[in-house]
Amino acid sequence: MFVLVPCLRGTGAPKVKADVVNLGYVVNVIEDEKERVEALQGAWELTRHLLIVSARVEQEASRTGAEFGDGCLTSTHTFQKYYAQGELREWIDGTLEVQSVVVAPGIFLVFRDEGERQEYLAGRVRRRAAIQPRVSDILYQEHSELLEPLMKFFGV
């Protein structure tokens, strides 16, 4: 069961457990390091199966922001912490005492069950193995008899 529950600070909205919890671009806007940890741990406590954590990475950093704490103040005067990919992973893994899975720059999956994590990783490998060969490879194979003399001439 997938439940999307808005948990806005100060709204009094109840926090409920869900199969999938998305902590999307939240930790990078929390100024206080302790509050960041609490937000991550709180999301993990609500997670039954999968926690998705995403944060802005250094490649997205605006060069106009003024340094503030361990982040910066943007041109709109909001706090932003830009993470190095490895730094974010180490922080997630260390805080939750798990091994997360990288899916894209600044996006990590954290599985409650190690078996589900392994199944997800195995599925990624199987999908890669099923990738179709390139058209150029197919054409080369089909016409290799014609191309071999040309390849020898060029020393390839």
Coordinates of C-alpha atoms in Angstrom, one line a residue:
M1 CA 0.0 0.0 0.0
F2 CA 1.4 3.4 -1.0
V3 CA 0.3 6.4 1.1
L4 CA 1.3 10.0 0.5
V5 CA 0.9 12.0 3.7
P6 CA 1.8 15.6 3.8
C7 CA 3.7 16.3 7.0
L8 CA 4.2 20.0 7.1
R9 CA 5.9 21.3 10.2
G10 CA 3.5 23.1 12.6
T11 CA 0.3 22.0 10.9
G12 CA -0.6 19.4 13.5
A13 CA -1.1 16.9 10.7
P14 CA -0.8 13.3 12.0
K15 CA 2.2 11.3 10.9
V16 CA 1.4 7.8 9.8
K17 CA 3.5 4.9 8.7
A18 CA 3.6 4.1 5.0
D19 CA 5.1 1.5 2.8
V20 CA 7.0 4.2 0.9
V21 CA 8.2 7.5 2.4
N22 CA 9.6 10.2 0.2
L23 CA 11.9 12.7 1.9
G24 CA 12.4 14.8 -1.3
Y25 CA 14.6 17.8 -1.2
V26 CA 14.0 18.4 2.5
V27 CA 17.3 17.8 4.3
N28 CA 19.1 20.3 2.1
V29 CA 16.9 23.2 3.3
I30 CA 17.2 22.5 7.1
E31 CA 19.8 24.9 8.6
D32 CA 20.3 23.0 11.9
E33 CA 22.4 19.8 11.5
K34 CA 20.6 18.2 14.5
E35 CA 17.1 18.9 12.9
R36 CA 18.4 17.4 9.6
V37 CA 19.2 14.2 11.4
E38 CA 15.8 14.2 13.2
A39 CA 14.0 14.7 9.9
L40 CA 15.8 11.7 8.3
Q41 CA 15.3 9.5 11.4
G42 CA 11.7 10.6 11.6
A43 CA 11.0 9.7 8.0
W44 CA 12.8 6.3 8.6
E45 CA 10.6 5.6 11.6
L46 CA 7.5 6.1 9.4
T47 CA 8.9 3.8 6.6
R48 CA 7.6 0.2 6.3
H49 CA 9.5 -0.8 3.2
L50 CA 11.3 2.0 1.2
L51 CA 12.6 5.5 2.1
I52 CA 13.5 7.8 -0.8
V53 CA 15.9 10.5 0.1
S54 CA 16.9 13.3 -2.3
A55 CA 18.9 16.4 -1.8
R56 CA 20.6 19.0 -4.0
V57 CA 24.2 18.1 -5.0
E58 CA 27.2 20.4 -5.4
Q59 CA 26.9 20.5 -9.2
E60 CA 23.7 22.4 -8.7
A61 CA 25.3 25.0 -6.4
S62 CA 24.7 28.6 -7.2
R63 CA 27.9 30.5 -7.1
T64 CA 26.1 33.6 -5.8
G65 CA 25.2 32.3 -2.4
A66 CA 26.8 33.6 0.8
E67 CA 28.3 31.1 3.2
F68 CA 26.0 30.3 6.1
G69 CA 26.7 27.5 8.6
D70 CA 27.5 24.4 6.6
G71 CA 25.6 25.6 3.6
C72 CA 24.8 29.0 2.0
L73 CA 22.1 31.6 1.7
T74 CA 20.7 31.7 -1.8
S75 CA 19.9 34.9 -3.8
T76 CA 16.3 34.5 -2.4
H77 CA 17.7 34.4 1.2
T78 CA 16.9 30.8 1.8
F79 CA 19.2 28.2 3.3
Q80 CA 20.6 25.6 1.0
K81 CA 23.0 22.7 1.8
Y82 CA 24.6 21.2 -1.3
Y83 CA 26.0 17.8 -0.8
A84 CA 28.8 15.9 -2.5
Q85 CA 27.3 12.6 -3.7
G86 CA 29.6 10.5 -1.4
E87 CA 28.9 12.9 1.6
L88 CA 25.2 12.5 1.2
R89 CA 25.4 8.7 1.0
E90 CA 27.7 8.5 4.1
W91 CA 25.4 10.8 6.0
I92 CA 22.3 8.7 5.2
D93 CA 24.0 5.4 5.8
G94 CA 25.7 6.5 9.0
T95 CA 22.6 8.1 10.4
L96 CA 20.3 5.2 9.7
E97 CA 22.9 2.5 10.0
V98 CA 22.0 1.0 6.7
Q99 CA 23.4 0.7 3.2
S100 CA 21.5 2.9 0.7
V101 CA 21.3 2.5 -3.0
V102 CA 22.2 5.3 -5.4
V103 CA 19.7 5.8 -8.2
A104 CA 20.8 9.2 -9.5
P105 CA 22.9 12.2 -8.4
G106 CA 21.4 13.2 -5.0
I107 CA 18.8 10.4 -4.9
F108 CA 19.0 7.4 -2.7
L109 CA 16.8 4.4 -1.9
V110 CA 16.8 3.0 1.6
F111 CA 15.2 -0.4 2.0
R112 CA 13.9 -1.7 5.4
D113 CA 14.5 -5.3 4.3
E114 CA 17.9 -6.4 3.0
G115 CA 16.3 -9.0 0.8
E116 CA 14.2 -6.3 -1.0
R117 CA 17.4 -4.2 -1.5
Q118 CA 19.2 -7.2 -3.0
E119 CA 16.2 -8.0 -5.2
Y120 CA 16.1 -4.3 -6.5
L121 CA 19.9 -4.4 -7.2
A122 CA 19.6 -7.8 -9.0
G123 CA 16.8 -6.4 -11.1
R124 CA 19.0 -3.5 -12.2
V125 CA 21.7 -5.9 -13.4
R126 CA 19.2 -8.0 -15.3
R127 CA 17.8 -5.0 -17.1
R128 CA 21.2 -3.9 -18.2
A129 CA 22.0 -7.4 -19.5
A130 CA 18.8 -7.2 -21.6
I131 CA 19.8 -4.1 -23.4
Q132 CA 19.6 -4.6 -27.1
P133 CA 22.8 -4.4 -29.2
R134 CA 23.6 -1.2 -31.0
V135 CA 22.4 -0.9 -34.6
S136 CA 26.0 -0.3 -35.7
D137 CA 27.1 -3.6 -34.2
I138 CA 24.2 -5.4 -35.9
L139 CA 25.1 -3.8 -39.3
Y140 CA 28.8 -4.7 -38.9
Q141 CA 27.9 -8.3 -38.2
E142 CA 25.6 -8.5 -41.2
H143 CA 28.2 -6.9 -43.6
S144 CA 31.4 -8.0 -42.0
E145 CA 32.6 -9.8 -45.2
L146 CA 32.4 -6.5 -47.1
L147 CA 33.9 -4.5 -44.3
E148 CA 36.9 -6.7 -43.4
P149 CA 39.1 -5.7 -46.3
L150 CA 38.4 -2.0 -45.6
M151 CA 39.2 -2.5 -41.9
K152 CA 42.5 -4.3 -42.8
F153 CA 43.4 -1.4 -45.2
F154 CA 43.0 1.1 -42.3
G155 CA 44.8 -1.1 -39.8
V156 CA 41.8 -1.4 -37.5

